[in-house]
Coordinates of C-alpha atoms and ligand atoms in Angstrom, one line a residue:
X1 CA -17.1 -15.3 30.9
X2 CA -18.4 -12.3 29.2
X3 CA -15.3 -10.1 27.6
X4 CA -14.6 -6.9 28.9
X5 CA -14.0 -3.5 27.3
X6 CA -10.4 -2.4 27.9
X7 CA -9.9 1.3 30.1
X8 CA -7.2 2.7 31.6
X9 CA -5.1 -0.2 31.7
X10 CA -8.4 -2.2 33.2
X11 CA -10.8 -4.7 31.9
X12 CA -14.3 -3.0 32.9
X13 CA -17.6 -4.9 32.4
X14 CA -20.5 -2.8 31.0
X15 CA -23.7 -4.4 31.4
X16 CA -26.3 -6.1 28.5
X17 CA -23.8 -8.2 26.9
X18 CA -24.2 -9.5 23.1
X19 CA -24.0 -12.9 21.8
X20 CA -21.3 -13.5 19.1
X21 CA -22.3 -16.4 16.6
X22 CA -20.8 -17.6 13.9
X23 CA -22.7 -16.9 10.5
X24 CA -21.9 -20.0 9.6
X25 CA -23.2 -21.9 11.9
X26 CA -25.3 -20.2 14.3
X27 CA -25.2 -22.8 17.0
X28 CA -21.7 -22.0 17.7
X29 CA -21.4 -19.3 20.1
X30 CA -17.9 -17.5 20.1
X31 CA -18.0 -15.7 23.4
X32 CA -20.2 -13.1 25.4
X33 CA -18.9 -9.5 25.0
X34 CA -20.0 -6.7 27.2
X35 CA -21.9 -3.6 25.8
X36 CA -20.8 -0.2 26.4
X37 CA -22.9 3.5 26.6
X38 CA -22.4 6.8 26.6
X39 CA -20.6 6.6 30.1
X40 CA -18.2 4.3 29.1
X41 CA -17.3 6.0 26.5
X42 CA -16.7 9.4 28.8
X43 CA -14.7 6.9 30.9
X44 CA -12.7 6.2 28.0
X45 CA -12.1 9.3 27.1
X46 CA -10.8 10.6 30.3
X47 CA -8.4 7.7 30.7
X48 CA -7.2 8.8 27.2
X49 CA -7.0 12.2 27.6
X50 CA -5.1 11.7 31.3
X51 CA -2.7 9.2 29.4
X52 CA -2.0 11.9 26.4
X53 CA 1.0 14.1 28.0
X54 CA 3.2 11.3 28.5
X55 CA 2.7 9.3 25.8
X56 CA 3.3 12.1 23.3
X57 CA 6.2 13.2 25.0
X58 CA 7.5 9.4 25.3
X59 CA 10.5 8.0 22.9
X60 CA 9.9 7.1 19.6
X61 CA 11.4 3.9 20.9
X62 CA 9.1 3.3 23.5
X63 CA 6.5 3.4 21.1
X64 CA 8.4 1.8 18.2
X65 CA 8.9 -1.0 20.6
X66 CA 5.4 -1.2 22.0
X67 CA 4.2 -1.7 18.0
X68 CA 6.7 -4.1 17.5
X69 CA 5.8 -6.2 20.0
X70 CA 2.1 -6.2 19.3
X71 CA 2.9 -7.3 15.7
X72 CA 4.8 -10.1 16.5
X73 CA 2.5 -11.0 19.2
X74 CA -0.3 -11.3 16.3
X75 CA 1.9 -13.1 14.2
X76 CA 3.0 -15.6 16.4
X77 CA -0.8 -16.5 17.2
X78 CA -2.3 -15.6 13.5
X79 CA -3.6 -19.4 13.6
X80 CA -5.2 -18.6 16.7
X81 CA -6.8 -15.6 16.0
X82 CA -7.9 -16.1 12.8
X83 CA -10.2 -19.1 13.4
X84 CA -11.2 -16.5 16.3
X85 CA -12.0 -14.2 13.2
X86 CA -13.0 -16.5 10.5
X87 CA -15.5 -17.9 13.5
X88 CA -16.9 -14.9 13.8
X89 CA -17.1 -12.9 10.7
X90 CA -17.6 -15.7 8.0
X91 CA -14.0 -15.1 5.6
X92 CA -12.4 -18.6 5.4
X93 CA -10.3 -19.4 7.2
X94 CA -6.9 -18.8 4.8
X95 CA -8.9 -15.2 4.6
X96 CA -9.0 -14.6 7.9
X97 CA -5.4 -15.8 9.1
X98 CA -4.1 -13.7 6.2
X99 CA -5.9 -11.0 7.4
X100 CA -4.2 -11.5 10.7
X101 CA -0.9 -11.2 9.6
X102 CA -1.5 -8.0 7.5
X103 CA -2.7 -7.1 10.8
X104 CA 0.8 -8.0 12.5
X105 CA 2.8 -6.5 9.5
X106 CA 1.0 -3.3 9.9
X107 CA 2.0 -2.9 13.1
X108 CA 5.8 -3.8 12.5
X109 CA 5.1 -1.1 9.8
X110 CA 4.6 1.5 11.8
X111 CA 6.8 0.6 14.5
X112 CA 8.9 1.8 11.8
X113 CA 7.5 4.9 11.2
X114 CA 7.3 6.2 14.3
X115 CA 11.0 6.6 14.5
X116 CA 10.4 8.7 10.9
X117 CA 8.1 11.5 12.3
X118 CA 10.4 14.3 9.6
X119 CA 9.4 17.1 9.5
X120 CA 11.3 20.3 6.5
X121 CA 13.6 23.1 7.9
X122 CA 13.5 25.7 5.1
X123 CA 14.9 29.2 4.5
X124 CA 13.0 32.4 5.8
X125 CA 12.6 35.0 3.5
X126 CA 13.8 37.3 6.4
X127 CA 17.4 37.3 7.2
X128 CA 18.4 35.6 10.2
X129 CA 15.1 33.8 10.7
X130 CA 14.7 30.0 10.8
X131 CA 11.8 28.2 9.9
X132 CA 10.8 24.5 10.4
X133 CA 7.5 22.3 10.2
X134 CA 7.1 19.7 12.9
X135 CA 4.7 17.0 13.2
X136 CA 2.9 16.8 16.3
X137 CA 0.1 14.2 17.6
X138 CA -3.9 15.2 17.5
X139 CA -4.6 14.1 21.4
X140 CA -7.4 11.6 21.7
X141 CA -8.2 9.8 18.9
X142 CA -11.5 8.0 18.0
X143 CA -11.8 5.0 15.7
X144 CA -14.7 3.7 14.4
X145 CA -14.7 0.1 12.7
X146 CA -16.4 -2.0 10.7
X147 CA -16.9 -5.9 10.7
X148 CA -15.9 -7.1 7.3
X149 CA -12.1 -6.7 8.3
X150 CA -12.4 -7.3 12.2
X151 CA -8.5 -7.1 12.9
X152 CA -6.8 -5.6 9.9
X153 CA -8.7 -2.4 10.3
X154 CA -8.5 -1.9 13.8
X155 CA -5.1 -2.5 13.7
X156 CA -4.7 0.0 10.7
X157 CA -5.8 2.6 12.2
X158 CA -4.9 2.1 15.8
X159 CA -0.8 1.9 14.7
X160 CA 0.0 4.8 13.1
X161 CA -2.6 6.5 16.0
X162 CA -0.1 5.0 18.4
X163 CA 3.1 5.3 16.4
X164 CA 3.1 9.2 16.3
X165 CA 2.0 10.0 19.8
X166 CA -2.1 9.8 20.0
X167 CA -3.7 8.3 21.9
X168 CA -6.7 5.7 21.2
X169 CA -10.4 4.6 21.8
X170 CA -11.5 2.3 19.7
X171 CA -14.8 1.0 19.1
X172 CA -15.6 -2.2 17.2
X173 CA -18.0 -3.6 15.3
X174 CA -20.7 -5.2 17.4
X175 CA -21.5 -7.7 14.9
X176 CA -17.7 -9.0 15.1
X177 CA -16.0 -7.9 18.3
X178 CA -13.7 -11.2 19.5
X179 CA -10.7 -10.1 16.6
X180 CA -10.5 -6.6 18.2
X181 CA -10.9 -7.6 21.8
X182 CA -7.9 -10.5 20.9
X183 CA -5.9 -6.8 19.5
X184 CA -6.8 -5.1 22.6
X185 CA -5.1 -8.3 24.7
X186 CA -1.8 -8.1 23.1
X187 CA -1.8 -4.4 23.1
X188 CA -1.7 -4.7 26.9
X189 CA 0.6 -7.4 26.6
X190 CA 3.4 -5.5 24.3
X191 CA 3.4 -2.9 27.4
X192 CA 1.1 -0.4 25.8
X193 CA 0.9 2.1 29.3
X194 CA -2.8 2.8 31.1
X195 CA -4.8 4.6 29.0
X196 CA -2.8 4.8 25.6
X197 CA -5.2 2.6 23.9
X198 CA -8.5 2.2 25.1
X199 CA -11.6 -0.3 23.7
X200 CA -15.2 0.6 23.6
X201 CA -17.4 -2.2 22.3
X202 CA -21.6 -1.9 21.6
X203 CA -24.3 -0.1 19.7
X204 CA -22.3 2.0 17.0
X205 CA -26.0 4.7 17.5
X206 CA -24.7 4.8 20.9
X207 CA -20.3 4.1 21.0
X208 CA -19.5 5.9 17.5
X209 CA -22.2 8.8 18.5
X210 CA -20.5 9.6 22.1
X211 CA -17.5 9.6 20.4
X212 CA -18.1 12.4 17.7
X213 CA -19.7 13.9 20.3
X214 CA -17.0 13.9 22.7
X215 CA -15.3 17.6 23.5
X216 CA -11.8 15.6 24.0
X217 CA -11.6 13.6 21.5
X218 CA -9.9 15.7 18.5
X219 CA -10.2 13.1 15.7
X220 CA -12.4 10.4 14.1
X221 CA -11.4 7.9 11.7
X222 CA -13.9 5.8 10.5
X223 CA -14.8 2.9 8.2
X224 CA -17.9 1.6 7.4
X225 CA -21.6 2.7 5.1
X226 CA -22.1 5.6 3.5
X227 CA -24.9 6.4 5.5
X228 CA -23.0 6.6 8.7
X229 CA -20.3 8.1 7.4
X230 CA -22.9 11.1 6.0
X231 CA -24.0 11.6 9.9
X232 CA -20.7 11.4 11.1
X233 CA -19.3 14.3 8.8
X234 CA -22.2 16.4 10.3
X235 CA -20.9 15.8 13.6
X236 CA -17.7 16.3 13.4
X237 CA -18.2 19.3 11.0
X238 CA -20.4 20.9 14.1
X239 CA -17.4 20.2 16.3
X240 CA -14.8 20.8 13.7
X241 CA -13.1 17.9 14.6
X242 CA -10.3 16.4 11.9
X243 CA -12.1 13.3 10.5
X244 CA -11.2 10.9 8.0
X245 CA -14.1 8.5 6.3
X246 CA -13.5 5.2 4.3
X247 CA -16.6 4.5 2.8
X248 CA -18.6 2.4 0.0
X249 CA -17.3 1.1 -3.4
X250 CA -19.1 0.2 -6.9
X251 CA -15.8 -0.3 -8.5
X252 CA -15.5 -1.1 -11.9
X253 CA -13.3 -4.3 -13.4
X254 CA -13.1 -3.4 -17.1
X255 CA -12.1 -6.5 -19.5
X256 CA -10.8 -5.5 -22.6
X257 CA -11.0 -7.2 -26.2
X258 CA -7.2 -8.5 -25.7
X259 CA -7.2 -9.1 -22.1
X260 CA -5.9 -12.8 -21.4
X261 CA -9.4 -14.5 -20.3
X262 CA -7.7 -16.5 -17.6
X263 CA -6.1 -13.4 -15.6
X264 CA -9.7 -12.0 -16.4
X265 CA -11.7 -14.6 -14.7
X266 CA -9.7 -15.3 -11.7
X267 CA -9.2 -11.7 -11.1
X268 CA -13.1 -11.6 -11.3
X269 CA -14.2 -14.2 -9.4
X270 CA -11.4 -12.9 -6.6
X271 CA -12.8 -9.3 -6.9
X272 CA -16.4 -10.0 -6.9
X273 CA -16.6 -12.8 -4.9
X274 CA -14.1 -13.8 -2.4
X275 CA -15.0 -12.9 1.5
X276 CA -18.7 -13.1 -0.3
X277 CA -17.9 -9.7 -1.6
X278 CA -18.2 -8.1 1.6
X279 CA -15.4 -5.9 0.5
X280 CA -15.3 -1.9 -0.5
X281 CA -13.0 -2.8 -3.0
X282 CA -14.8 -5.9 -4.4
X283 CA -15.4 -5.7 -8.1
X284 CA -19.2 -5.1 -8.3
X285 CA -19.3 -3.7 -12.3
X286 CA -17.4 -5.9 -14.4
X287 CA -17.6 -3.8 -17.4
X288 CA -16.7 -6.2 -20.8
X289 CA -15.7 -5.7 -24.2
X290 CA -18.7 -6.6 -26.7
X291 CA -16.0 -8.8 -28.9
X292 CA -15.5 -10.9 -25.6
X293 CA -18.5 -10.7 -23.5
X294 CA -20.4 -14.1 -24.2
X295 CA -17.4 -15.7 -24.0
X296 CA -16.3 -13.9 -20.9
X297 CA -20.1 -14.8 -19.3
X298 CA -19.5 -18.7 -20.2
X299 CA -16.4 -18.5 -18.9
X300 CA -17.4 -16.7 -15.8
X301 CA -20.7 -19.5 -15.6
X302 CA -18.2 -22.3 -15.2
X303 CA -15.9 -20.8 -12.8
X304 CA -18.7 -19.5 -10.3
X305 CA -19.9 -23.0 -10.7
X306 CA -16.9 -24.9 -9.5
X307 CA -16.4 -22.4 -6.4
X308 CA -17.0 -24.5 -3.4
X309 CA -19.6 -22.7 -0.5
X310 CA -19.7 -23.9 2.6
X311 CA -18.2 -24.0 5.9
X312 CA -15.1 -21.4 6.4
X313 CA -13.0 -23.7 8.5
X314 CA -12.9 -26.4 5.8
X315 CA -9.5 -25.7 4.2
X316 CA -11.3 -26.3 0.5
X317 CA -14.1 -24.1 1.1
X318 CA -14.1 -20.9 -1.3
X319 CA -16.7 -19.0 -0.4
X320 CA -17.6 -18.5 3.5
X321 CA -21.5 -16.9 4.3
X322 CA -22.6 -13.9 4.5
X323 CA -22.1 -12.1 8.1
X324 CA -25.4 -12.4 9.1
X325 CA -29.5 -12.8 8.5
X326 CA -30.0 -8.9 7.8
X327 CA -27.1 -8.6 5.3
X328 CA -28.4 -11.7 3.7
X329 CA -32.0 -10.6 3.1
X330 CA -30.3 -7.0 1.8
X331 CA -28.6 -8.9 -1.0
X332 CA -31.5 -10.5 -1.6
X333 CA -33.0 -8.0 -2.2
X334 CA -30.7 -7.0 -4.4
X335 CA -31.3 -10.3 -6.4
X336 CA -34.8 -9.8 -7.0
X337 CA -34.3 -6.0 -7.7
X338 CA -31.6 -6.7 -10.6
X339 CA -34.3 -8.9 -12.2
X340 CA -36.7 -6.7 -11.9
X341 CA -34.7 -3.9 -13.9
X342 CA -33.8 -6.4 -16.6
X343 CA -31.1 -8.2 -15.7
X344 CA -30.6 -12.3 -16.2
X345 CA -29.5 -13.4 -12.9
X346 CA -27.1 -16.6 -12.7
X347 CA -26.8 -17.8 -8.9
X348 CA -27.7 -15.4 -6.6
X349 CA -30.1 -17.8 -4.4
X350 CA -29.8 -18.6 -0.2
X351 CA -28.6 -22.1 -0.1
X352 CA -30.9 -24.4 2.2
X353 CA -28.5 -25.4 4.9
X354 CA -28.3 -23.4 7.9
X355 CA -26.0 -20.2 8.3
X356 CA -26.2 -17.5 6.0
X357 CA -25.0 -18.8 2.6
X358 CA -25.8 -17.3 -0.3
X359 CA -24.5 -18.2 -3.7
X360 CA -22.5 -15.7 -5.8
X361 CA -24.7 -13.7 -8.4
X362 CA -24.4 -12.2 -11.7
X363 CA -26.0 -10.0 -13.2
X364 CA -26.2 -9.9 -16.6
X365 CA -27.4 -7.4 -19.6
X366 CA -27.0 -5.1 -17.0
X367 CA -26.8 -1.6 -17.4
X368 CA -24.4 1.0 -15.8
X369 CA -28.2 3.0 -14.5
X370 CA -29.8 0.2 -12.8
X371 CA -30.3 1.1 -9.0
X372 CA -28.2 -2.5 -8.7
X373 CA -25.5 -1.0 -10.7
X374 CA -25.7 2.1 -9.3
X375 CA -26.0 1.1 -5.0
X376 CA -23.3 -0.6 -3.3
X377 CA -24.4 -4.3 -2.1
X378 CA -21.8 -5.2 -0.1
X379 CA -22.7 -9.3 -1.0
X380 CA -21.4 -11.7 -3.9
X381 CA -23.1 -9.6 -6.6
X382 CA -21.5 -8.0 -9.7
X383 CA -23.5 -6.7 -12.9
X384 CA -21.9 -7.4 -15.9
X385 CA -22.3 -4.4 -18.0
X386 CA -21.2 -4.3 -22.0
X387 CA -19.1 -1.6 -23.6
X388 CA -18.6 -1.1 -26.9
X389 CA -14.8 0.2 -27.0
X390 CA -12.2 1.5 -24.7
X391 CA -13.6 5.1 -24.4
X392 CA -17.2 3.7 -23.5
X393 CA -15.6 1.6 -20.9
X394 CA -13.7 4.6 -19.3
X395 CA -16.9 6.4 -19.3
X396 CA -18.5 4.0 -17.7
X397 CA -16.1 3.0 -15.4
X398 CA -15.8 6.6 -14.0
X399 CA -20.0 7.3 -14.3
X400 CA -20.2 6.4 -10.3
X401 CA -21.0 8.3 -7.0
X402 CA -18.0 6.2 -5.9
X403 CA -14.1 6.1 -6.6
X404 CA -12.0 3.8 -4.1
X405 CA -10.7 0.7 -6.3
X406 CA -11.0 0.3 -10.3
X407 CA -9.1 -2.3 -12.5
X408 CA -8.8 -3.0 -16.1
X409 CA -7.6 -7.0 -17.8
X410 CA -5.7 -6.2 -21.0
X411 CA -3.2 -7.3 -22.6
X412 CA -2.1 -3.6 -24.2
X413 CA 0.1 -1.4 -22.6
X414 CA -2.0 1.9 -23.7
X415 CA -5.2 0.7 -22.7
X416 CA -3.5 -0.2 -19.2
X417 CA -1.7 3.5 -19.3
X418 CA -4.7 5.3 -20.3
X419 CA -6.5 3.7 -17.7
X420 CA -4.3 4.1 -15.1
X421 CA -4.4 7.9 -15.8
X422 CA -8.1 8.3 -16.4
X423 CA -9.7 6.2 -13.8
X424 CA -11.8 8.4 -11.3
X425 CA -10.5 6.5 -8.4
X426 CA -8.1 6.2 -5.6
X427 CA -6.6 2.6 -7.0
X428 CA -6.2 1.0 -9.6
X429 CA -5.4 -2.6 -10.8
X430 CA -4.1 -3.6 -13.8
X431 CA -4.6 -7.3 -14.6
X432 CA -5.5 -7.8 -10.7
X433 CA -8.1 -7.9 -8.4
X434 CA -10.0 -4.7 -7.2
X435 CA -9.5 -5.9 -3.9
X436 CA -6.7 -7.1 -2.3
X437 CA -4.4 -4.6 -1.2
X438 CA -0.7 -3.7 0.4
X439 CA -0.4 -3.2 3.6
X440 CA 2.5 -0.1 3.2
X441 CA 1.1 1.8 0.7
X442 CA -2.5 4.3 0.6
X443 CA -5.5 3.1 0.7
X444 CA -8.4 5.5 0.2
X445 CA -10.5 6.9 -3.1
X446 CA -12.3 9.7 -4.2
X447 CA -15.8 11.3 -4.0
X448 CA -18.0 9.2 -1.9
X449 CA -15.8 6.7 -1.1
X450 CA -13.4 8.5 0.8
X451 CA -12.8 11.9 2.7
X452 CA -9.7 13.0 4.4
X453 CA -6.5 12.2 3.8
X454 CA -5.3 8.3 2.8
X455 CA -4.7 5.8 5.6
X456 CA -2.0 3.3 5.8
X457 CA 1.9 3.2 4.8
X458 CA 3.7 6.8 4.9
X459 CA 1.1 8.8 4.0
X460 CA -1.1 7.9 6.9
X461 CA 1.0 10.5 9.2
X462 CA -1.2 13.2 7.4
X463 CA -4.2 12.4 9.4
X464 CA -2.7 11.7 12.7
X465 CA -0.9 15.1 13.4
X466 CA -1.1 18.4 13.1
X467 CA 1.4 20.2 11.4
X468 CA 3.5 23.3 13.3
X469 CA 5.3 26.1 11.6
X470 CA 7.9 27.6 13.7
X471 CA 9.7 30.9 13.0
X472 CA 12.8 32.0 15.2
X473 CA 15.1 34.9 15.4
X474 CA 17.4 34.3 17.8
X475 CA 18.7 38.1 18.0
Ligands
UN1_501 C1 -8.7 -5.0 0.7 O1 -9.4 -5.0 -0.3 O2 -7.6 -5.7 0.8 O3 -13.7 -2.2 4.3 C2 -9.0 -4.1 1.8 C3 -13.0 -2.6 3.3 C4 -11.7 -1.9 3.0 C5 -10.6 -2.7 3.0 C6 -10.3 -3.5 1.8 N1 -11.6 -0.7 3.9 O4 -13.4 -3.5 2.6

């Protein structure tokens, strides 16, 4: 039975439906999943904009129990859905049921919050005039999301949309659309009225492009490649529409002369490699000390070594594939281009079994102005670039078009201060992973990783209202 986008309350076939396989094994077909167009998308819309009044008029309790529900919905099938997820977007499948219950936990999050929607009552500098700031909710808004986190993202962007009085269409990736359709299920399941939240799934060229497009749709949030994200800003800069992008990483894992080699490898290997570095935060520069960088490297050799590939299901596999044939051949690419500028690649190669495995890669002697150290791969492939002392690894660290995630391994508490203070970037980590984050606090970066304000925990009310100022005399 081919799945259904979700509008107005009603499960509506498109037409054209795509074929979700898993990457792993491409024989295994996850489901059929119907293909929307520009009409849909005006269907959507409508139903959205017609549900608007009520719902941002409705009790924060209504709400706060509608997201409440949903997240322990998620929870109490997070085995469930993330084999559905791990099926379909590669992540193993301890990844992918983790993933799910960030998922859940967001949404008890902002259950939450929507009974904290504060606003400031402060004096006038007129006597006998009050003035207050009040949050109030954008109207329709649009969310665009990509298929490395199929669930968590959605559901990051969709609950705090929900929680202070928007309301939602949401389009998917294509490439991994089961994990948001299972969202859009429970959504309707926790009570979530006609129209409130809405789900669009095909072409992004087609879905994300109606959207921006869209007169009634106030906002877009969006996740995915730089590229998009550029053509996006146009069009929502032409419509002056709010928007908020979450884009590319190249972020830097510096490991300093005294860092404990242990915390620096795992860290690394996690970083760089786990969910096949299909992260924006994976660690993609390890940036290394001279004193410590062959020892680091042989280190690093052994541990890449014993990392077992293969079948995400398996509870001891390590490394699941890459999500499909076209982002395999890209990092490829990459592969062949990093030894082309120099570089000595260790692993890197498609393993001969069927899916789209590819073995994690370093690159090393690399330097911080190769293209591969310079362009976001989005694959299990870091450079491993040598610094010569604390200040050259700063430099370094910060000398990037991008500026979401950064981390440092040391064992001094100045180098880890400094750091912390100098680091171009939206997060840091200090003896962690680049990747890997809470579910309560920010997320976002700087320059062309991010634009907008931050998504996720408290501060993700900035981006989905408007402020008011209101001034009164009463006479
Ligand atoms: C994480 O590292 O835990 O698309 C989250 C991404 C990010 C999410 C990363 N927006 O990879």
């Amino acid at each position: 039975m081919v799945k259904k986008n979700l509008i107005g309350g009603a499960w509506i076939d498109a037409a054209d439906p795509i074929e979700n396989r898993n990457p792993a094994n491409p024989q295994d077909l996850i489901g059929l999943f119907t293909r929307g167009n520009a009409e849909t998308v005006d269907l959507a819309v409508s139903a959205a904009r017609d549900a608007f009044p009520a719902w941002s008029v409705a009790s924060p309790q209504l709400r706060a129990d509608i997201l409440d529900k949903a997240g322990n919905l998620i929870l109490a099938r997070k085995d469930e859905i993330g084999r559905v997820l791990a099926r379909e977007e590669g992540k193993t499948l301890a990844e992918a049921v983790g993933e799910t219950v960030r998922a859940g936990h967001v949404f008890k999050f902002f259950a939450g919050e929507a009974l904290r929607m504060t606003g400031d009552a402060i004096a006038s500098i007129r006597q006998d005039v009050d003035v207050d700031v009040t949050r109030e909710p954008l109207g329709v808004v649009g969310l665009i999301t990509p298929w490395n986190f199929p669930i968590a993202i959605p559901a990051w962007k969709t609950a705090p949309a929900l929680a202070f009085g928007n309301t939602v269409v949401l389009k998917c990736a294509e490439q991994t659309p089961a994990s948001a359709h299972l969202m859009a299920e429970i959504l309707d399941e926790a009570g979530c009225p006609p129209g409130v939240f809405n789900l669009v799934m095909g072409p992004g060229s087609v879905i994300g492009s109606a959207l921006v497009d869209h007169p009634d749709v106030a906002a877009i949030s969006f996740t995915g490649s730089e590229a998009v994200g550029q053509r996006i800003a146009e069009g929502c800069a032409r419509r002056r529409k709010k928007l908020q992008l979450e884009m590319g990483g190249k972020n830097p894992m510096v490991v300093m002369e005294d860092a404990d080699l242990d915390i620096a490898v795992s860290a690394c290997i996690n970083g760089a490699f786990y969910s096949t570095g299909q992260r924006c935060t994976a660690s993609s520069r390890l940036i290394v000390h001279r004193a410590i960088h062959d020892a680091f490297v042989d280190r690093m050799e052994a541990a890449m070594s014993a990392l077992i590939l293969g079948d995400p299901l398996d509870p001891s596999t390590q490394i699941g594939p890459v999500v499909s044939e076209g982002q395999l051949r890209g990092n490829l690419g990459y592969v062949d281009l990093a030894r082309k500028e120099g570089a000595q690649v260790i692993g890197g190669a498609q393993l001969q079994r069927a899916g789209f495995f590819q073995a994690p890669a370093l690159f090393i002697g690399a330097t911080n102005d190769m293209r591969s150290s310079r362009e976001e791969i989005f694959g299990p492939c870091a450079s491993v670039i040598m610094a010569d002392d604390f200040e050259h690894a700063v430099q370094l660290s910060n000398d990037t078009q991008f500026g979401l995630s950064s981390g440092i391994c040391t064992g001094s508490l100045k180098y880890a201060r400094d750091f912390k203070r100098r680091s171009a970037a939206g997060m840091v980590m200090i003896n962690l992973p680049t990747a890997g984050v809470d579910y309560h606090v920010p997320f976002g970066g700087r320059k062309a990783s991010s634009m907008g304000s931050r998504e996720q925990g408290r501060y993700a009310v900035d981006f989905y209202t408007s402020v008011k100022t209101a001034y009164c005399f009463a006479g």
